Tab-separated table of C-alpha atoms and ligand atoms in Angstrom:
chain	number	residue	atom	x	y	z
A	16	MET	CA	-16.605	8.843	21.741
A	17	THR	CA	-13.263	8.611	23.499
A	18	GLY	CA	-9.881	7.314	22.547
A	19	ARG	CA	-7.256	8.237	20.102
A	20	VAL	CA	-6.550	6.569	16.796
A	21	LEU	CA	-2.919	6.333	15.699
A	22	HIS	CA	-2.123	5.732	12.011
A	23	VAL	CA	1.201	4.156	11.054
A	24	VAL	CA	2.340	5.044	7.520
A	25	GLY	CA	5.759	4.784	5.963
A	26	ALA	CA	5.815	3.994	2.250
A	27	ARG	CA	4.250	5.436	-0.926
A	28	PRO	CA	1.234	3.084	-1.131
A	29	ASN	CA	0.432	3.710	2.561
A	30	PHE	CA	-0.069	7.419	1.927
A	31	VAL	CA	-2.522	6.827	-0.939
A	32	LYS	CA	-4.568	4.390	1.212
A	33	ALA	CA	-4.493	6.379	4.466
A	34	ALA	CA	-5.543	9.768	3.034
A	35	PRO	CA	-9.305	9.041	2.763
A	36	VAL	CA	-9.406	7.260	6.128
A	37	VAL	CA	-7.719	10.166	7.907
A	38	ALA	CA	-10.121	12.583	6.179
A	39	ALA	CA	-13.213	10.561	7.107
A	40	LEU	CA	-12.146	10.175	10.737
A	41	ARG	CA	-11.471	13.913	10.874
A	42	SER	CA	-15.029	14.545	9.651
A	43	ALA	CA	-16.283	12.181	12.355
A	44	GLY	CA	-14.497	14.303	14.981
A	45	CYS	CA	-12.055	11.598	15.954
A	46	GLU	CA	-8.803	12.546	17.685
A	47	GLN	CA	-5.983	11.228	15.511
A	48	VAL	CA	-2.199	10.940	15.456
A	49	LEU	CA	-0.286	10.334	12.214
A	50	VAL	CA	3.070	8.598	12.579
A	51	HIS	CA	5.397	8.474	9.546
A	52	THR	CA	8.023	5.798	10.037
A	53	GLY	CA	10.394	7.270	7.435
A	54	GLN	CA	10.619	4.003	5.469
A	55	HIS	CA	10.277	6.194	2.363
A	56	TYR	CA	11.988	9.560	2.767
A	57	ASP	CA	12.705	10.963	-0.720
A	58	GLU	CA	10.602	13.984	-1.644
A	59	ARG	CA	9.252	12.067	-4.655
A	60	LEU	CA	8.258	9.002	-2.630
A	61	SER	CA	6.884	10.791	0.406
A	62	ASP	CA	6.421	14.588	0.758
A	63	VAL	CA	4.702	15.014	-2.603
A	64	PHE	CA	1.913	12.654	-1.487
A	65	PHE	CA	1.284	14.605	1.711
A	66	ARG	CA	1.018	17.818	-0.316
A	67	GLN	CA	-1.157	16.461	-3.110
A	68	LEU	CA	-3.469	14.194	-1.096
A	69	GLY	CA	-4.265	16.676	1.678
A	70	LEU	CA	-2.721	14.489	4.361
A	71	PRO	CA	-1.849	16.477	7.476
A	72	ALA	CA	1.874	16.766	8.268
A	73	PRO	CA	2.856	13.755	10.375
A	74	ASP	CA	2.764	14.316	14.143
A	75	THR	CA	6.038	12.384	14.257
A	76	ASP	CA	8.540	11.258	11.636
A	77	LEU	CA	10.552	8.397	13.055
A	78	GLY	CA	13.182	8.685	10.298
A	79	VAL	CA	13.877	4.949	10.204
A	80	GLY	CA	15.037	4.852	6.557
A	81	SER	CA	16.329	1.937	4.496
A	82	GLY	CA	18.032	-1.324	5.435
A	83	SER	CA	17.797	-5.083	5.026
A	84	HIS	CA	14.423	-6.559	5.993
A	85	ALA	CA	15.615	-7.590	9.469
A	86	ARG	CA	17.453	-4.353	10.186
A	87	GLN	CA	14.669	-2.104	8.863
A	88	THR	CA	11.929	-4.050	10.662
A	89	ALA	CA	13.941	-4.079	13.904
A	90	GLU	CA	14.519	-0.313	13.717
A	91	LEU	CA	10.834	0.217	12.937
A	92	LEU	CA	9.788	-1.923	15.894
A	93	MET	CA	12.030	-0.109	18.356
A	94	ALA	CA	11.011	3.357	17.201
A	95	LEU	CA	7.316	2.476	17.064
A	96	GLU	CA	7.318	0.866	20.497
A	97	THR	CA	8.618	4.076	22.071
A	98	GLU	CA	6.082	6.141	20.132
A	99	LEU	CA	3.141	3.896	21.049
A	100	ILE	CA	4.043	3.903	24.729
A	101	ALA	CA	4.235	7.704	24.694
A	102	ARG	CA	0.992	8.218	22.748
A	103	ALA	CA	-1.042	5.374	24.318
A	104	PRO	CA	-3.643	5.219	21.524
A	105	ALA	CA	-6.877	3.245	21.817
A	106	LEU	CA	-6.430	1.767	18.325
A	107	VAL	CA	-3.587	1.547	15.804
A	108	LEU	CA	-4.454	1.619	12.085
A	109	VAL	CA	-2.003	0.048	9.643
A	110	TYR	CA	-2.253	-0.050	5.829
A	111	GLY	CA	-1.378	-2.600	3.160
A	112	ASP	CA	1.620	-4.878	3.332
A	113	VAL	CA	4.911	-2.988	3.693
A	114	ASN	CA	7.465	-3.429	6.467
A	115	SER	CA	6.048	-0.414	8.319
A	116	THR	CA	2.658	-2.182	8.339
A	117	LEU	CA	4.092	-5.298	9.955
A	118	ALA	CA	6.140	-3.351	12.495
A	119	GLY	CA	3.168	-1.153	13.436
A	120	ALA	CA	0.934	-4.167	14.010
A	121	LEU	CA	3.547	-6.161	15.910
A	122	ALA	CA	4.686	-3.316	18.162
A	123	ALA	CA	1.055	-2.494	19.018
A	124	ALA	CA	0.001	-6.107	19.618
A	125	LYS	CA	2.921	-6.709	21.992
A	126	LEU	CA	1.842	-3.646	23.978
A	127	GLY	CA	-1.740	-4.898	24.109
A	128	ILE	CA	-3.009	-2.111	21.830
A	129	PRO	CA	-5.707	-3.271	19.360
A	130	VAL	CA	-4.848	-3.091	15.667
A	131	ALA	CA	-7.005	-2.396	12.606
A	132	HIS	CA	-5.666	-3.567	9.235
A	133	VAL	CA	-6.796	-1.674	6.156
A	134	GLU	CA	-6.519	-3.919	3.063
A	135	ALA	CA	-6.648	-7.182	5.010
A	136	GLY	CA	-6.997	-10.648	3.516
A	137	LEU	CA	-5.221	-10.177	0.179
A	138	ARG	CA	-3.156	-13.246	-0.704
A	139	SER	CA	-0.771	-13.968	-3.588
A	140	PHE	CA	0.023	-17.378	-2.036
A	141	ASP	CA	3.650	-16.639	-2.882
A	142	MET	CA	5.666	-16.579	0.303
A	143	THR	CA	8.796	-15.449	-1.573
A	144	MET	CA	7.155	-11.987	-1.656
A	145	PRO	CA	8.014	-9.982	1.468
A	146	GLU	CA	4.569	-8.407	1.230
A	147	GLU	CA	2.838	-11.814	1.509
A	148	VAL	CA	4.742	-12.534	4.727
A	149	ASN	CA	3.748	-9.126	6.074
A	150	ARG	CA	0.070	-9.515	5.126
A	151	ARG	CA	-0.338	-12.904	6.732
A	152	LEU	CA	1.291	-11.849	9.984
A	153	VAL	CA	-0.541	-8.539	10.246
A	154	ASP	CA	-3.919	-10.213	9.721
A	155	GLN	CA	-3.176	-12.628	12.575
A	156	LEU	CA	-2.539	-9.653	14.857
A	157	ALA	CA	-5.475	-7.453	13.863
A	158	GLU	CA	-8.729	-7.061	15.753
A	159	LEU	CA	-10.462	-5.169	12.926
A	160	LEU	CA	-9.925	-6.475	9.382
A	161	PHE	CA	-11.013	-4.090	6.608
A	162	VAL	CA	-11.141	-5.905	3.277
A	163	THR	CA	-11.258	-4.442	-0.221
A	164	SER	CA	-12.677	-7.420	-2.138
A	165	PRO	CA	-14.969	-10.363	-1.349
A	166	GLU	CA	-12.443	-13.194	-1.815
A	167	ALA	CA	-10.384	-11.751	1.044
A	168	ILE	CA	-13.170	-12.715	3.470
A	169	GLY	CA	-12.711	-16.377	2.509
A	170	HIS	CA	-8.937	-16.176	2.909
A	171	LEU	CA	-9.279	-14.766	6.409
A	172	THR	CA	-11.941	-17.169	7.624
A	173	ARG	CA	-9.982	-20.143	6.260
A	174	GLU	CA	-7.013	-18.902	8.304
A	175	GLY	CA	-9.172	-18.980	11.430
A	176	MET	CA	-10.173	-15.354	11.741
A	177	ASP	CA	-13.593	-14.709	13.288
A	178	VAL	CA	-15.840	-13.381	10.510
A	179	GLY	CA	-17.271	-10.831	12.956
A	180	ARG	CA	-13.954	-8.983	12.816
A	181	VAL	CA	-13.959	-8.820	9.000
A	182	HIS	CA	-15.574	-5.850	7.232
A	183	LEU	CA	-15.915	-5.490	3.444
A	184	VAL	CA	-15.541	-1.729	3.048
A	185	GLY	CA	-14.353	-1.160	-0.525
A	186	ASN	CA	-11.014	0.271	-1.517
A	187	PRO	CA	-9.562	3.455	0.009
A	188	MET	CA	-6.987	3.678	-2.808
A	189	ILE	CA	-9.942	4.072	-5.181
A	190	ASP	CA	-11.437	6.747	-2.883
A	191	THR	CA	-8.238	8.715	-3.452
A	192	LEU	CA	-8.419	8.147	-7.194
A	193	LEU	CA	-12.058	9.272	-7.464
A	194	THR	CA	-11.465	12.301	-5.214
A	195	HIS	CA	-8.666	13.552	-7.476
A	196	LEU	CA	-10.024	12.362	-10.827
A	197	ASP	CA	-10.711	15.906	-12.121
A	198	LEU	CA	-7.035	16.787	-11.612
A	199	PHE	CA	-5.749	13.962	-13.838
A	200	ASP	CA	-4.875	15.698	-17.106
A	201	PRO	CA	-3.393	13.295	-19.669
A	202	ALA	CA	-2.743	16.003	-22.293
A	203	ALA	CA	-0.688	18.092	-19.857
A	204	ALA	CA	1.237	15.010	-18.679
A	205	ARG	CA	1.923	13.962	-22.272
A	206	THR	CA	3.226	17.417	-23.141
A	207	ALA	CA	5.366	17.565	-19.982
A	208	HIS	CA	7.111	14.333	-20.968
A	209	ASP	CA	7.148	14.953	-24.714
A	210	LEU	CA	5.098	11.841	-25.468
A	211	PRO	CA	3.068	11.116	-28.614
A	212	GLU	CA	-0.737	10.804	-28.539
A	213	ARG	CA	-0.492	7.036	-28.033
A	214	TYR	CA	1.925	5.912	-25.321
A	215	GLY	CA	2.291	3.387	-22.532
A	216	VAL	CA	3.314	3.654	-18.870
A	217	VAL	CA	5.631	1.193	-17.128
A	218	THR	CA	6.462	0.753	-13.432
A	219	LEU	CA	8.671	-2.039	-12.124
A	220	HIS	CA	10.050	-2.365	-8.625
A	221	ARG	CA	9.288	-5.877	-7.285
A	222	PRO	CA	12.429	-7.653	-6.074
A	223	SER	CA	11.568	-10.610	-8.367
A	224	ASN	CA	11.834	-8.319	-11.426
A	225	VAL	CA	14.663	-5.966	-10.499
A	226	ASP	CA	16.928	-7.278	-7.717
A	227	ASP	CA	18.611	-10.059	-9.653
A	228	PRO	CA	20.661	-8.700	-12.613
A	229	GLU	CA	19.437	-11.583	-14.828
A	230	ALA	CA	15.792	-10.767	-14.087
A	231	ALA	CA	16.446	-7.055	-14.689
A	232	ARG	CA	18.105	-7.892	-18.020
A	233	ALA	CA	15.101	-9.999	-19.059
A	234	ALA	CA	12.730	-7.168	-18.092
A	235	ALA	CA	14.821	-4.533	-19.889
A	236	LEU	CA	14.918	-6.703	-23.014
A	237	VAL	CA	11.173	-7.233	-23.224
A	238	LEU	CA	10.440	-3.562	-22.481
A	239	THR	CA	12.849	-2.502	-25.228
A	240	GLU	CA	10.898	-4.769	-27.559
A	241	ALA	CA	7.582	-3.334	-26.293
A	242	ALA	CA	8.856	0.185	-27.052
A	243	ARG	CA	8.956	-0.771	-30.751
A	244	HIS	CA	5.134	-0.931	-30.591
A	245	LEU	CA	4.457	1.940	-28.211
A	246	ASP	CA	6.480	4.811	-26.713
A	247	LEU	CA	6.901	4.120	-23.015
A	248	ALA	CA	7.041	6.498	-20.042
A	249	VAL	CA	8.883	4.652	-17.266
A	250	PRO	CA	8.865	6.412	-13.877
A	251	LEU	CA	11.337	4.252	-11.980
A	252	HIS	CA	11.276	3.542	-8.260
A	253	PRO	CA	14.828	3.824	-6.849
A	254	ARG	CA	14.845	0.095	-6.147
A	255	GLY	CA	14.870	-0.894	-9.818
A	256	ARG	CA	16.776	2.005	-11.275
A	257	ARG	CA	20.364	0.822	-10.994
A	258	ALA	CA	19.701	-2.729	-12.202
A	259	LEU	CA	17.459	-1.676	-15.091
A	260	GLU	CA	19.907	1.048	-16.143
A	261	ALA	CA	22.761	-1.458	-16.016
A	262	ALA	CA	20.622	-3.784	-18.137
A	263	GLY	CA	20.461	-1.097	-20.845
A	264	LEU	CA	16.879	0.143	-20.455
A	265	CYS	CA	17.709	3.851	-20.470
A	266	GLY	CA	19.150	4.376	-23.939
A	267	ALA	CA	16.572	2.201	-25.728
A	268	PRO	CA	14.582	3.975	-28.477
A	269	GLY	CA	11.053	4.889	-27.366
A	270	VAL	CA	11.858	4.339	-23.682
A	271	ASN	CA	11.562	7.483	-21.546
A	272	VAL	CA	12.964	6.715	-18.108
A	273	LEU	CA	11.707	9.234	-15.532
A	274	GLU	CA	12.104	9.915	-11.830
A	275	PRO	CA	9.224	8.662	-9.646
A	276	LEU	CA	6.256	10.942	-10.268
A	277	GLY	CA	3.934	12.761	-7.903
A	278	TYR	CA	0.486	11.182	-7.570
A	279	VAL	CA	-1.368	13.642	-9.811
A	280	GLU	CA	1.329	13.575	-12.515
A	281	PHE	CA	1.476	9.769	-12.404
A	282	MET	CA	-2.274	9.217	-12.520
A	283	SER	CA	-2.570	11.795	-15.322
A	284	LEU	CA	-0.158	9.715	-17.423
A	285	VAL	CA	-1.936	6.459	-16.532
A	286	ARG	CA	-5.362	7.883	-17.366
A	287	GLY	CA	-4.244	8.733	-20.895
A	288	ALA	CA	-2.180	5.589	-21.515
A	289	ALA	CA	-3.033	3.073	-24.240
A	290	ALA	CA	-1.658	0.358	-21.933
A	291	VAL	CA	0.210	-0.020	-18.657
A	292	ILE	CA	2.904	-2.580	-17.882
A	293	THR	CA	3.577	-2.981	-14.180
A	294	ASP	CA	4.364	-5.165	-11.189
A	295	SER	CA	2.762	-2.739	-8.714
A	296	GLY	CA	-0.138	-3.748	-6.508
A	297	GLY	CA	-1.903	-0.389	-6.505
A	298	VAL	CA	-1.518	0.237	-10.222
A	299	GLN	CA	-3.439	-2.992	-11.010
A	300	GLU	CA	-6.387	-1.507	-9.103
A	301	GLU	CA	-6.171	2.034	-10.457
A	302	THR	CA	-6.071	0.870	-14.113
A	303	THR	CA	-9.156	-1.267	-13.509
A	304	ILE	CA	-11.151	1.777	-12.414
A	305	LEU	CA	-9.742	3.999	-15.177
A	306	GLY	CA	-10.487	1.306	-17.804
A	307	VAL	CA	-6.864	1.224	-18.985
A	308	PRO	CA	-5.497	-2.195	-20.074
A	309	CYS	CA	-2.943	-3.390	-17.519
A	310	LEU	CA	-0.335	-6.091	-18.190
A	311	THR	CA	1.094	-7.293	-14.906
A	312	LEU	CA	4.560	-8.772	-15.268
A	313	ARG	CA	4.180	-11.283	-12.428
A	314	THR	CA	3.210	-14.926	-11.981
A	315	THR	CA	0.638	-14.222	-9.253
A	316	THR	CA	-1.572	-11.431	-8.043
A	317	GLU	CA	-3.044	-10.811	-4.596
A	318	ARG	CA	-5.670	-8.705	-6.391
A	319	PRO	CA	-7.554	-11.230	-8.577
A	320	VAL	CA	-10.677	-9.025	-8.813
A	321	THR	CA	-8.706	-6.755	-11.107
A	322	VAL	CA	-8.496	-9.722	-13.513
A	323	THR	CA	-12.009	-11.136	-13.051
A	324	ASP	CA	-13.803	-7.766	-12.820
A	325	GLY	CA	-11.322	-5.368	-14.395
A	326	THR	CA	-8.723	-4.703	-17.077
A	327	ASN	CA	-5.741	-6.558	-15.575
A	328	ARG	CA	-3.992	-9.610	-17.094
A	329	LEU	CA	-0.982	-11.474	-15.705
A	330	VAL	CA	1.712	-12.001	-18.323
A	331	GLN	CA	5.088	-13.690	-18.491
A	332	HIS	CA	7.920	-12.121	-20.470
A	333	ALA	CA	7.311	-14.290	-23.526
A	334	GLU	CA	3.600	-13.331	-23.552
A	335	LEU	CA	4.063	-9.585	-23.172
A	336	ILE	CA	4.350	-8.519	-26.802
A	337	PRO	CA	1.329	-10.526	-28.095
A	338	ALA	CA	-0.655	-9.337	-25.063
A	339	LEU	CA	0.367	-5.743	-25.721
A	340	ARG	CA	-0.698	-6.039	-29.368
A	341	LYS	CA	-4.115	-7.320	-28.273
A	342	ALA	CA	-4.462	-4.498	-25.763
A	343	LEU	CA	-3.581	-1.930	-28.434
A	344	ASP	CA	-6.149	-3.504	-30.778
A	345	GLY	CA	-8.814	-2.879	-28.128
A	346	GLU	CA	-9.216	-6.559	-27.257
A	347	GLN	CA	-8.419	-6.207	-23.556
A	348	THR	CA	-11.471	-4.646	-21.997
A	349	ALA	CA	-12.907	-5.009	-18.509
A	350	ARG	CA	-14.542	-8.374	-17.879
A	351	GLY	CA	-17.014	-7.104	-15.331
A	352	GLU	CA	-18.534	-3.940	-13.971
A	353	GLY	CA	-15.684	-3.307	-11.543
A	354	PRO	CA	-15.193	-4.747	-8.071
A	355	PRO	CA	-18.070	-4.243	-5.615
A	356	LEU	CA	-17.913	-1.151	-3.377
A	357	TRP	CA	-14.997	0.472	-5.188
A	358	ASP	CA	-17.158	3.571	-5.156
A	359	GLY	CA	-15.160	6.198	-3.280
A	360	LYS	CA	-16.828	5.560	0.076
A	361	ALA	CA	-14.387	3.140	1.732
A	362	GLY	CA	-12.894	5.811	4.011
A	363	ALA	CA	-16.359	6.745	5.316
A	364	ARG	CA	-17.239	3.068	5.928
A	365	ILE	CA	-14.000	2.515	7.839
A	366	ALA	CA	-14.565	5.673	9.895
A	367	ARG	CA	-18.084	4.511	10.834
A	368	ILE	CA	-16.839	1.127	12.035
A	369	VAL	CA	-13.855	2.611	13.881
A	370	THR	CA	-15.927	5.222	15.726
A	371	ARG	CA	-18.488	2.575	16.696
A	372	TRP	CA	-15.658	0.351	17.921
A	373	LEU	CA	-14.174	3.226	19.963
A	374	ASP	CA	-17.575	3.901	21.538
A	375	HIS	CA	-17.671	0.308	22.767
A	376	HIS	CA	-14.086	0.283	24.056
A	377	ASP	CA	-13.993	3.226	26.483
B	409	UD1	C1	8.487	-0.970	-0.364
B	409	UD1	C2	7.552	-2.126	-0.009
B	409	UD1	C3	6.821	-2.606	-1.251
B	409	UD1	C4	6.110	-1.465	-1.943
B	409	UD1	C5	7.073	-0.329	-2.215
B	409	UD1	C6	6.243	0.813	-2.723
B	409	UD1	C7	8.377	-3.539	1.841
B	409	UD1	C8	8.905	-4.874	2.166
B	409	UD1	N1	8.281	-3.277	0.518
B	409	UD1	O1	9.468	-1.494	-1.250
B	409	UD1	O2	5.842	-3.562	-0.883
B	409	UD1	O3	5.567	-1.907	-3.162
B	409	UD1	O4	7.730	0.049	-0.989
B	409	UD1	O5	6.916	1.816	-3.315
B	409	UD1	O6	8.057	-2.781	2.709
B	409	UD1	N2	14.978	4.117	-1.345
B	409	UD1	C9	15.269	5.394	-1.764
B	409	UD1	N3	14.512	6.411	-1.270
B	409	UD1	C10	13.500	6.225	-0.386
B	409	UD1	C11	13.219	4.905	0.042
B	409	UD1	C12	13.961	3.874	-0.456
B	409	UD1	O7	16.184	5.622	-2.550
B	409	UD1	O8	12.840	7.197	0.014
B	409	UD1	C13	15.793	2.997	-1.892
B	409	UD1	C14	16.850	2.521	-0.912
B	409	UD1	O9	17.987	2.176	-1.645
B	409	UD1	C15	16.225	1.254	-0.346
B	409	UD1	C16	15.399	0.731	-1.507
B	409	UD1	O10	14.938	1.909	-2.172
B	409	UD1	O11	17.168	0.348	0.094
B	409	UD1	C17	14.221	-0.113	-1.081
B	409	UD1	O12	13.391	0.601	-0.148
B	409	UD1	P1	12.450	-0.203	0.871
B	409	UD1	O13	11.588	0.747	1.616
B	409	UD1	O14	13.266	-1.128	1.664
B	409	UD1	O15	11.566	-1.105	-0.058
B	409	UD1	P2	10.840	-0.760	-1.426
B	409	UD1	O16	11.533	-1.498	-2.528
B	409	UD1	O17	10.677	0.706	-1.539
B	410	UDP	N1	2.548	6.128	-7.785
B	410	UDP	C1	2.880	7.467	-8.012
B	410	UDP	N2	3.984	7.757	-8.768
B	410	UDP	C2	4.747	6.793	-9.356
B	410	UDP	C3	4.391	5.433	-9.128
B	410	UDP	C4	3.300	5.137	-8.324
B	410	UDP	O1	2.204	8.361	-7.543
B	410	UDP	O2	5.738	7.132	-10.043
B	410	UDP	C5	1.399	5.838	-6.897
B	410	UDP	C6	0.263	5.049	-7.535
B	410	UDP	O3	-0.948	5.588	-7.072
B	410	UDP	C7	0.471	3.656	-6.976
B	410	UDP	C8	1.007	3.957	-5.593
B	410	UDP	O4	1.865	5.072	-5.810
B	410	UDP	O5	-0.705	2.911	-6.898
B	410	UDP	C9	1.774	2.824	-4.922
B	410	UDP	O6	2.668	2.377	-5.833
B	410	UDP	P1	3.801	1.313	-5.699
B	410	UDP	O7	3.796	0.643	-7.024
B	410	UDP	O8	5.024	1.992	-5.255
B	410	UDP	O9	3.399	0.316	-4.513
B	410	UDP	P2	2.598	-1.070	-4.474
B	410	UDP	O10	1.177	-0.749	-4.754
B	410	UDP	O11	3.203	-1.989	-5.477
B	410	UDP	O12	2.840	-1.553	-3.097
C-alpha cells in the first residue's frame, strides 16, 4: 500500500466521528496526517475530545477560528489549499457537514486530490440549514461516499452519484460511543452536577433555535416549562449561550445551565437521563443506541432512522410538554432494533475500503 491519507477535522462532531477511523487506519498501517482547521478552538469544544478519544495531536492546527460563513469558509479554503499542496496526500477524508468539511472537500477537489466523505447522503431537505448546503456540495465532490444509514444510498443515487462509489459502513460516532461505554457513569455525573435521580439533558445550538432572539425566547420559555416536570442539565454551546441567557433561561427553577461538557462527562449524563431535549445531529443518534427518549426540537431531521428505528421524535414547541410527559411515562420506546450496522465496526469497514482504494491508486 502506498499513499498518505489526510483527515480534515475542525469542529466537535468531527472529532467524535474521526477517532475510530484514524484508529482503524493506524491498525491497518496506513500513513496518516491529521489537520485541525481550528474552527472550534475552546478547550471544551476541542482539546478535551483529543484527550478523551485517543486522537493523536493534530499534525497541523490551521487556527482559522470563527467568522461569518463566507469569511470562515474562505479562510478555511486558503489555509487548507496551502496545507494540501505541501502534504500532497493521495486521499482526503472529511467528516459530517460543518464548514471545515466543505472547505476540505472543495480545496482538495480543486487540486485534483480525491475526497472521501464520512457520513455522506444525509438529507434534511431544508436548505436554510448551513449543514444541508455543506452536505450536498461535499457529496458532489467526493469519490468515496461512506453512508451511515440505508436511505442515504437512495438520496445519493437520485442526485446522480454512481452507486459503486457509495458504501454503507455503519456509524463511526456509534463506534466511539461503544468504545467508551464502560466509562459513562451516570451516578458520578449526577453527583458532579447536583442533580436528582430523575433528570433530563438539553442541548440547543442550531441557528434556527438560538440566533434569532424571538426563537431563543420561545425555546427558553418551553424549557422553563419542561423544568417543572424534570430537572434539566443544559450544557450550552457558546453559540446559544448569550441569546438563551438573555431570554431568561439561566435563573429558571430546575434549569442547570452548564459549560459545554467533555465527551465522557456528557455521555455519562445522557446515559442516565430520563429524557433528552436537543437540536443536535449526533445526540439524536447517541440516544437511540443508549435507549434514552430523545425529543428533537426541529421541524426536520437528516437522521430519520433514529425515528423509525430508534428513540427519537421530532417535536414543535407546543408539543414538547405532552411529548415529555409521555416519555417520562415510559411510552416513548425504540420502534425498531436500532439502525443496521451501528455495531461499533464502522471505522474498520472504512479502513478496509480506504486501504483497498489506495492499493488501486498507486
Ligand atoms: C458548527 C457547525 C454545526 C455543528 C456545530 C457543532 C457549521 C456551519 N456549523 O456550528 O453544524 O453542529 O459546529 O458544535 O460548520 N465559538 C466559541 N468557541 C469555539 C468555536 C466557536 O466561542 O471554539 C463561538 C464563536 O462565537 C462563533 C460561534 O461559536 O462565532 C459559532 O461557531 P461556528 O464554528 O461558526 O459554528 P457552530 O455554531 O459552532
Ligand atoms: N457533545 C459533548 N459535550 C457536549 C455536547 C455534545 O461531548 O456538551 C458531543 C456529543 O457526542 C455530540 C457531539 O459532541 O454528539 C456533537 O455535538 P454537536 O451537538 O455539537 O454537533 P452536531 O451533531 O449537532 O453537529
